[in-house]
Tab-separated table of C-alpha atoms and ligand atoms in Angstrom:
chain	number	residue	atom	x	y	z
A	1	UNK	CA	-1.383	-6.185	-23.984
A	2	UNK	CA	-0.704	-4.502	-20.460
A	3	UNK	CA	-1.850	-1.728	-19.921
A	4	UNK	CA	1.206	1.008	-17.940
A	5	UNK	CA	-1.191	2.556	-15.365
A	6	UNK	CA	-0.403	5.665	-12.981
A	7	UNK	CA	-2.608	6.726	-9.733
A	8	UNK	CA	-2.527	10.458	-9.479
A	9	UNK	CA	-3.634	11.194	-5.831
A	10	UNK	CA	-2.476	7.736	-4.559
A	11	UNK	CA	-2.483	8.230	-1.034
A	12	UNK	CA	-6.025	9.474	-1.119
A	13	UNK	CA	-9.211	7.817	0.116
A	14	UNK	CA	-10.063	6.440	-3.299
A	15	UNK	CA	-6.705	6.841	-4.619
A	16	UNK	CA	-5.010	4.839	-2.630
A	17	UNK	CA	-7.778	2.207	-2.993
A	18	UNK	CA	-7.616	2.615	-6.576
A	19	UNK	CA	-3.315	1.384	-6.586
A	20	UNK	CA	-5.219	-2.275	-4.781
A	21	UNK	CA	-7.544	-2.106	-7.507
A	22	UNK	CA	-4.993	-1.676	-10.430
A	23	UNK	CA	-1.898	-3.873	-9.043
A	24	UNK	CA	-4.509	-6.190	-9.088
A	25	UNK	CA	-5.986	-6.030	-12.878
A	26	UNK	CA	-4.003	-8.681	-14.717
A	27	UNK	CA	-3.846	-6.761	-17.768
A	28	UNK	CA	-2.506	-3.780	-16.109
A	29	UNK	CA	0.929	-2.322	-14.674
A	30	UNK	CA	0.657	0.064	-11.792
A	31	UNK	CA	4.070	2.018	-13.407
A	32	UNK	CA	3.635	5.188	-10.899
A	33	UNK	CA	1.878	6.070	-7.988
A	34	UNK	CA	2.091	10.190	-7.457
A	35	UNK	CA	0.569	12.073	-4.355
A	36	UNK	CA	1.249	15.986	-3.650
A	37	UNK	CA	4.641	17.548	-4.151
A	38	UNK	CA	5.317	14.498	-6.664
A	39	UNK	CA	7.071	15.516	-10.282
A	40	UNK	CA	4.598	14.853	-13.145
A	41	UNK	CA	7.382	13.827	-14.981
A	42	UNK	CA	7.527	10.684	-13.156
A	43	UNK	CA	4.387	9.776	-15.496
A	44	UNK	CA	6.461	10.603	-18.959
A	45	UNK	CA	9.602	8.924	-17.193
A	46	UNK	CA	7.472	5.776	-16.874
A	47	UNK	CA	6.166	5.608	-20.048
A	48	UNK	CA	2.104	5.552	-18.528
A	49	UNK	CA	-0.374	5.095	-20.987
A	50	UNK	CA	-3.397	5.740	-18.731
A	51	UNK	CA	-3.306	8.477	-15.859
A	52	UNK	CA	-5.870	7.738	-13.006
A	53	UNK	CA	-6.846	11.159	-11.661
A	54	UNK	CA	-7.991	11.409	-8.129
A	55	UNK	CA	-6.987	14.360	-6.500
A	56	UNK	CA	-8.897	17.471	-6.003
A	57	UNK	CA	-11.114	20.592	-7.711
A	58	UNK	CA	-7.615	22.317	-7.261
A	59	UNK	CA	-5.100	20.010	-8.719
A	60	UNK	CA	-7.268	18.342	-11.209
A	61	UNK	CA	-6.792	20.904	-14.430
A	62	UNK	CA	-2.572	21.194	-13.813
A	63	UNK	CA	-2.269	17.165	-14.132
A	64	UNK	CA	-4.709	17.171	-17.351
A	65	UNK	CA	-2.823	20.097	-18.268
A	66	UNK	CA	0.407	17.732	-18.524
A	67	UNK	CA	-0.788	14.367	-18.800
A	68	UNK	CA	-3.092	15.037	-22.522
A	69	UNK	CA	-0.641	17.342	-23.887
A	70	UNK	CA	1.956	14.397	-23.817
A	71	UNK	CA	-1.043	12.187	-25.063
A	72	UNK	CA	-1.407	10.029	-22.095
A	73	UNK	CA	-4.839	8.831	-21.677
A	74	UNK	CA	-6.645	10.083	-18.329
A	75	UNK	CA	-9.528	8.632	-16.203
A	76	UNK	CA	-10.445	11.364	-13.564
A	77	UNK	CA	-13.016	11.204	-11.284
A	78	UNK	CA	-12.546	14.498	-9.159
A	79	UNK	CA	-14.827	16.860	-8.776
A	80	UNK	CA	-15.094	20.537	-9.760
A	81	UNK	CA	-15.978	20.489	-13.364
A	82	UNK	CA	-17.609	24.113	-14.601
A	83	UNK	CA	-18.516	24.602	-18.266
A	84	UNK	CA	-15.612	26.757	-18.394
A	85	UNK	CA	-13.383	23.667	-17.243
A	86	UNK	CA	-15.020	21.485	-19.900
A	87	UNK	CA	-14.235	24.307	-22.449
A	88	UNK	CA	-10.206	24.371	-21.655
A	89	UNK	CA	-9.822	20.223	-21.545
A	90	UNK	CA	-12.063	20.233	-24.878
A	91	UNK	CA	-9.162	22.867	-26.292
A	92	UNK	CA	-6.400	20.736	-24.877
A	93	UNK	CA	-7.873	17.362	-26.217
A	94	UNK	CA	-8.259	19.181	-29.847
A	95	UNK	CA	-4.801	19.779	-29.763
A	96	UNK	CA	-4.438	15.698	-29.293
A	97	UNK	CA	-6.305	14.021	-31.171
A	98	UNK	CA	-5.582	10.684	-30.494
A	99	UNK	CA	-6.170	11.083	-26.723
A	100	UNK	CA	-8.990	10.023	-24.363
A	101	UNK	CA	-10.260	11.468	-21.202
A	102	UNK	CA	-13.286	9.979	-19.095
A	103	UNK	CA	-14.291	12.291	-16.903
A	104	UNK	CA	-16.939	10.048	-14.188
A	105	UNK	CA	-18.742	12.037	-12.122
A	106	UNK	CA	-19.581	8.826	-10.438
A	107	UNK	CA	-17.444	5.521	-10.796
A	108	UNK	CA	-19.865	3.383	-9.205
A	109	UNK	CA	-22.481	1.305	-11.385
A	110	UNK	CA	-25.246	1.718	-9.033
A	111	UNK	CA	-25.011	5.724	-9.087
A	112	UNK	CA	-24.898	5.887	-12.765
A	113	UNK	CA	-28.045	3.821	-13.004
A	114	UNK	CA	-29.646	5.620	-10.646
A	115	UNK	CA	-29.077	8.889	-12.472
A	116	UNK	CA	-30.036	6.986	-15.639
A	117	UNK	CA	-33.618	6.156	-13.830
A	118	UNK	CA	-33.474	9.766	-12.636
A	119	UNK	CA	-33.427	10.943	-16.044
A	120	UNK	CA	-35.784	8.187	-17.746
A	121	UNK	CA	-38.312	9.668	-14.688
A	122	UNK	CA	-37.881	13.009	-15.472
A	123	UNK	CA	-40.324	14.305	-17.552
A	124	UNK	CA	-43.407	12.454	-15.837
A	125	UNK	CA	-43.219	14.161	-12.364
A	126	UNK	CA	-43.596	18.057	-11.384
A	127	UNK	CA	-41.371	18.251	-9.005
A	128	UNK	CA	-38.164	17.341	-8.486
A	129	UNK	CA	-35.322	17.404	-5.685
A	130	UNK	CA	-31.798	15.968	-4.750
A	131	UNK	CA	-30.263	15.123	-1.560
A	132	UNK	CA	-26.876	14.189	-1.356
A	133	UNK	CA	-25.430	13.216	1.696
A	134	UNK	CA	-21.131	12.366	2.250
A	135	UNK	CA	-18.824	12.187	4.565
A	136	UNK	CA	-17.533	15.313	6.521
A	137	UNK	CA	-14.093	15.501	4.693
A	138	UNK	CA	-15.692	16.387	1.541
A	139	UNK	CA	-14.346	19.362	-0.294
A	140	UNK	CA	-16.739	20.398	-2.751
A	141	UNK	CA	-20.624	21.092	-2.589
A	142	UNK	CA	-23.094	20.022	-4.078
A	143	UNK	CA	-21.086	16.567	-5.123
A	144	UNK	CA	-20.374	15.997	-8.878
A	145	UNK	CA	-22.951	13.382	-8.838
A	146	UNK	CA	-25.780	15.475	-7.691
A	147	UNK	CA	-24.679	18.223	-9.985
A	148	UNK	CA	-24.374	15.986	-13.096
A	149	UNK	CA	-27.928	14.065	-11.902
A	150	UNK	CA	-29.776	17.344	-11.669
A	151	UNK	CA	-28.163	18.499	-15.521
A	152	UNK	CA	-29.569	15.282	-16.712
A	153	UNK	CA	-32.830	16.137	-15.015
A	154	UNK	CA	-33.313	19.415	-16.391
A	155	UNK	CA	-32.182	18.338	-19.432
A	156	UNK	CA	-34.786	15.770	-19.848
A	157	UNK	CA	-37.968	18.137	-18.694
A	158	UNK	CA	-36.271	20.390	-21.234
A	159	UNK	CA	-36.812	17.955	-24.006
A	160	UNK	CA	-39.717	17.019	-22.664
A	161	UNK	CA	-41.164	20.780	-22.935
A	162	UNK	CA	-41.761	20.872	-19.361
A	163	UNK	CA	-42.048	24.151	-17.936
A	164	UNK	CA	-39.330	24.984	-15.016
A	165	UNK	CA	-41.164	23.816	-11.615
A	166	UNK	CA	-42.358	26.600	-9.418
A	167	UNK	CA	-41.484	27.464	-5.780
A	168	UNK	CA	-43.887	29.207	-4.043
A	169	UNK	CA	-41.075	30.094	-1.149
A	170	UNK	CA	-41.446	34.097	-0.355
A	171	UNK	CA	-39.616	34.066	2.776
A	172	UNK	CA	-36.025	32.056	3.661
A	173	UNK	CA	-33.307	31.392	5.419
A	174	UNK	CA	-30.559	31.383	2.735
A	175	UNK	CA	-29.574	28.236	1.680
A	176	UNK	CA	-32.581	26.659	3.000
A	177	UNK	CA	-34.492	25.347	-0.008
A	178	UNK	CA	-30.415	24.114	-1.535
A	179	UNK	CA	-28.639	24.855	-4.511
A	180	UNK	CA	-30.409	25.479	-7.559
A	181	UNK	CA	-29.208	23.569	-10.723
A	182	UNK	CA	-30.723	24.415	-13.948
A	183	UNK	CA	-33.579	24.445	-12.184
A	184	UNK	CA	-33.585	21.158	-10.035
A	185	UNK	CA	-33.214	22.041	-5.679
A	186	UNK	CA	-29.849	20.429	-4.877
A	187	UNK	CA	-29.340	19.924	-0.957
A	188	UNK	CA	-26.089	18.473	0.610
A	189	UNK	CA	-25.593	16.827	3.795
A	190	UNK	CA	-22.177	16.773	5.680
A	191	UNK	CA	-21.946	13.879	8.414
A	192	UNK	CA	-19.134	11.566	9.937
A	193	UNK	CA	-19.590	8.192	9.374
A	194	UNK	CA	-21.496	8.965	5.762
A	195	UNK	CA	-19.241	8.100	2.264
A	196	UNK	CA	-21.178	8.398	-0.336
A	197	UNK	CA	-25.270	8.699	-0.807
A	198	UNK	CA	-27.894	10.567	-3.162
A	199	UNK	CA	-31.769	10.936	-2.860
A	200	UNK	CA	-33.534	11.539	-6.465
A	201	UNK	CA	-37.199	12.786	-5.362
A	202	UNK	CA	-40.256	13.394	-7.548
A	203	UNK	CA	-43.170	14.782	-6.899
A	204	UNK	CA	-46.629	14.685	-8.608
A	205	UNK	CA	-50.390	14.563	-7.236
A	206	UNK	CA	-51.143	11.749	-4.984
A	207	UNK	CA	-47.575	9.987	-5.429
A	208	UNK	CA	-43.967	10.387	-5.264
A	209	UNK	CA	-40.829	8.335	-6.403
A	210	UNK	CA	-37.325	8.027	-4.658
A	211	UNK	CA	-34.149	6.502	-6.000
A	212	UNK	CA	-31.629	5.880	-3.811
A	213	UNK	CA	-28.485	4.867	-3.857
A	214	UNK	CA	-25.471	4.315	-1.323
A	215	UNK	CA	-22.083	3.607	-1.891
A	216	UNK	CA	-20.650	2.042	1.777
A	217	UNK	CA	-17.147	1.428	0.576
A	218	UNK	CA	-14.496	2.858	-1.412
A	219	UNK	CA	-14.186	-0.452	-3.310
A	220	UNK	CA	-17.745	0.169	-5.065
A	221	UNK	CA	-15.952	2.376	-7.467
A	222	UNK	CA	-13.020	-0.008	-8.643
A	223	UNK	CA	-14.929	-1.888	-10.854
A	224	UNK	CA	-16.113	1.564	-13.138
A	225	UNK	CA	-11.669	3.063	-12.923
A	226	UNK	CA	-11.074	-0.254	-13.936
A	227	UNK	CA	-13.584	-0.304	-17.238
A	228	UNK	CA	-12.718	3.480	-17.832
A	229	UNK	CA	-8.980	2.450	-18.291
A	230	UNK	CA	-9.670	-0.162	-20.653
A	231	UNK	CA	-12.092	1.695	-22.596
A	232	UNK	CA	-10.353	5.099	-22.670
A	233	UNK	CA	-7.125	4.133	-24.874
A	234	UNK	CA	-9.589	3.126	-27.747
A	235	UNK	CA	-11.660	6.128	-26.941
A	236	UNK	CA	-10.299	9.458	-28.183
A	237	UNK	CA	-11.644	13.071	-26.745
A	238	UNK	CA	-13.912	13.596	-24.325
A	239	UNK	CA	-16.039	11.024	-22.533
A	240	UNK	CA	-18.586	12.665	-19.565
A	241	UNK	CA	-19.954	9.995	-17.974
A	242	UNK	CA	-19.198	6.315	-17.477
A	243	UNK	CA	-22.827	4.861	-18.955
A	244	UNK	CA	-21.016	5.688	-22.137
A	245	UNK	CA	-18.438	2.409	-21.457
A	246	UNK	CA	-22.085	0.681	-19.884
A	247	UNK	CA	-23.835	-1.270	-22.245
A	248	UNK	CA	-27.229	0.162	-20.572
B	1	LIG	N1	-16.039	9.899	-9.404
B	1	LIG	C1	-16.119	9.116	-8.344
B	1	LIG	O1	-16.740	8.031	-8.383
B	1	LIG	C2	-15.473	9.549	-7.079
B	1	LIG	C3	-14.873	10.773	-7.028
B	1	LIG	N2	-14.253	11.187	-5.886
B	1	LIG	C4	-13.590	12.465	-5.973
B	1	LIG	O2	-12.188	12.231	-6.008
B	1	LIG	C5	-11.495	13.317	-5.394
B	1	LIG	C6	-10.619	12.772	-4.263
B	1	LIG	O3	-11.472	12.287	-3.241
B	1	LIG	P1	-10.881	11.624	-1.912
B	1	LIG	O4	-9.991	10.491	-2.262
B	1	LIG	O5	-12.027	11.400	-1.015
B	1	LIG	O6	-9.997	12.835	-1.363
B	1	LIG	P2	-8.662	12.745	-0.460
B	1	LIG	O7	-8.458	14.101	0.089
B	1	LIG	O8	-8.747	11.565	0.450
B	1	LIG	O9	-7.549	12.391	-1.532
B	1	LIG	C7	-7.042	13.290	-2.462
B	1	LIG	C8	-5.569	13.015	-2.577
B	1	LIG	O10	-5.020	13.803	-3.627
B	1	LIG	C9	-3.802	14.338	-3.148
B	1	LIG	N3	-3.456	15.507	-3.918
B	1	LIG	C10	-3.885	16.772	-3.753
B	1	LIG	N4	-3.345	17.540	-4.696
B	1	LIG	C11	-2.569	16.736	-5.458
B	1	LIG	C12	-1.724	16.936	-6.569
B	1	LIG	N5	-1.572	18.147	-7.113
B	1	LIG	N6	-1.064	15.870	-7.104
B	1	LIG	C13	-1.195	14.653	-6.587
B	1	LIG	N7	-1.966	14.389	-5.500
B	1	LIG	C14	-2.642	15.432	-4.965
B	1	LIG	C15	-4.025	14.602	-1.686
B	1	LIG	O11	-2.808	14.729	-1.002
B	1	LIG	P3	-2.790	15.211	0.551
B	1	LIG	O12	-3.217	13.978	1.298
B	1	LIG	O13	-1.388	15.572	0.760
B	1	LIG	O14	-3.766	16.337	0.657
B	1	LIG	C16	-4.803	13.358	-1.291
B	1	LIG	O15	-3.956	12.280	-0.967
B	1	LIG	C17	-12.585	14.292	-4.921
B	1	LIG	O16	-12.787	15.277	-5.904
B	1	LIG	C18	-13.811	13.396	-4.818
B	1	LIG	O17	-15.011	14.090	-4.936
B	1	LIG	C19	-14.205	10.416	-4.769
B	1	LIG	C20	-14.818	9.196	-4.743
B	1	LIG	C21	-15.526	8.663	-5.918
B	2	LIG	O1	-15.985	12.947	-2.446
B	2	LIG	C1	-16.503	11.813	-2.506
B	2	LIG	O2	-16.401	10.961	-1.625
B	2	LIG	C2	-17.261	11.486	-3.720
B	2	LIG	N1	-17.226	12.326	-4.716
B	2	LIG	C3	-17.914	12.187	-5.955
B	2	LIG	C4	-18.957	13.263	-6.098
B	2	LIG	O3	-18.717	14.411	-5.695
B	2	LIG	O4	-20.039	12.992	-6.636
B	2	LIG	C5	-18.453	10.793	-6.166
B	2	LIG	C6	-18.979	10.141	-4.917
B	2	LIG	O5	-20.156	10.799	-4.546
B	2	LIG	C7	-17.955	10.183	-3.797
């Protein structure tokens, strides 16, 4: 079956990438294609099955807001999620039941596994840090990814009864030792001519570990939309993460 497909944030940097990506899928329709000041009733009027969400932290809640309450699956991959955000979209899926919504904070397979080595390293090494480094038209800081790598982090020293590492620092510049994220230093870097990168660091006597990863072109995240759209329709509620559609 064909799957009706809208782009939400089409003429974006990975939005509009994402309208090559789906026109493309033989067992998709791209039905829509919406950017600002478009009617979200052009999604309803096209009878879309799957909404991909691309916009930005201030858009992204008023297009869930319309596309699950008229039980059209979403894919999003923008940024911005708080607990309090989960909370609302977890209120708004309960309401439909037989919805999906993958929220990614990372579409591209390399990222995820990284964060999946990340957290499969976490509970060996004392310390731990992430760098993040993008391109200088970025909106939010830190990035999703390092926000959702460093939760996975501290989750895993959690579970691993680790204490929370120390920081001997008495005397800074604020800002200067990053971000803190349940624990876990978070630093981002802002630079023309960067997309996409993240540095996972650990620490422990007489060695370290980095994981790196860098995505150098929009396309590196078509392959994880695509696999969200299929998966989503068969998924209902909420899906944080794409290693849940991995088989990892
Ligand atoms: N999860 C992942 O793997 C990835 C996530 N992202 C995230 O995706 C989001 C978009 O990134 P990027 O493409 O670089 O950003 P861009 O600014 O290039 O694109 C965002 C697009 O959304 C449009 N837009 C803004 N508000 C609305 C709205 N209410 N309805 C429809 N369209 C709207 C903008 O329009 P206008 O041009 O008029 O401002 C713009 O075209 C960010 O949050 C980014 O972090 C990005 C890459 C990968
Ligand atoms: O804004 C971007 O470009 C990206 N945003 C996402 C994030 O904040 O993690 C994913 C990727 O890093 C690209």
């Amino acid at each position: 079956m064909t799957l009706r497909v809208a782009v939400i944030g089409a003429n974006g940097r990975i939005g509009s990438e994402a309208v090559k990506a789906v026109e493309a899928a033989p067992d998709m329709e791209l039905v829509a294609a919406l950017g600002r000041g478009s009617d979200l009733t052009e999604l309803t009027d096209a009878g879309v099955q799957v909404a991909v969400e691309l916009t930005h932290p201030d858009a992204v809640m008023g297009n869930l807001d319309y596309a699950l309450h008229h039980g059209i699956h979403v894919v999003t991959g923008t940024t911005g999620w708080t607990d309090e955000r989960l909370a609302t979209v977890g209120g708004w899926l309960a309401g439909s039941p037989a919805t999906g919504l993958l929220i990614a904070p990372n579409f591209s397979i390399g990222a995820v596994l990284g964060m999946q080595f990340a957290q499969k390293a976490a509970k060996y090494f004392e310390s731990v840090e992430v760098v993040e480094l993008h391109h200088d038209r970025k909106a939010d800081a830190p990035s999703g990814t390092a926000t959702r790598t460093a939760q996975l982090i501290a989750a895993a020293r959690k579970d691993a009864g680790r204490a929370p590492q120390q920081d001997p620092t008495t005397h800074e510049l604020p800002g200067a030792r990053g971000a803190d994220v349940d624990g876990v230093p978070v630093h981002a870097v802002r630079l023309r001519g960067l997309l996409a990168h993240q540095e996972i660091l650990f620490g422990d006597t007489g060695e370290t570990l980095t994981i790196r990863h860098d995505s150098l072109h929009h396309s590196c995240f078509m392959p994880g939309i695509l696999l969200g759209v299929r998966k989503v329709v068969d998924t209902p509620g909420l899906t944080l993460g794409l290693e849940h559609f991995l088989d990892l």
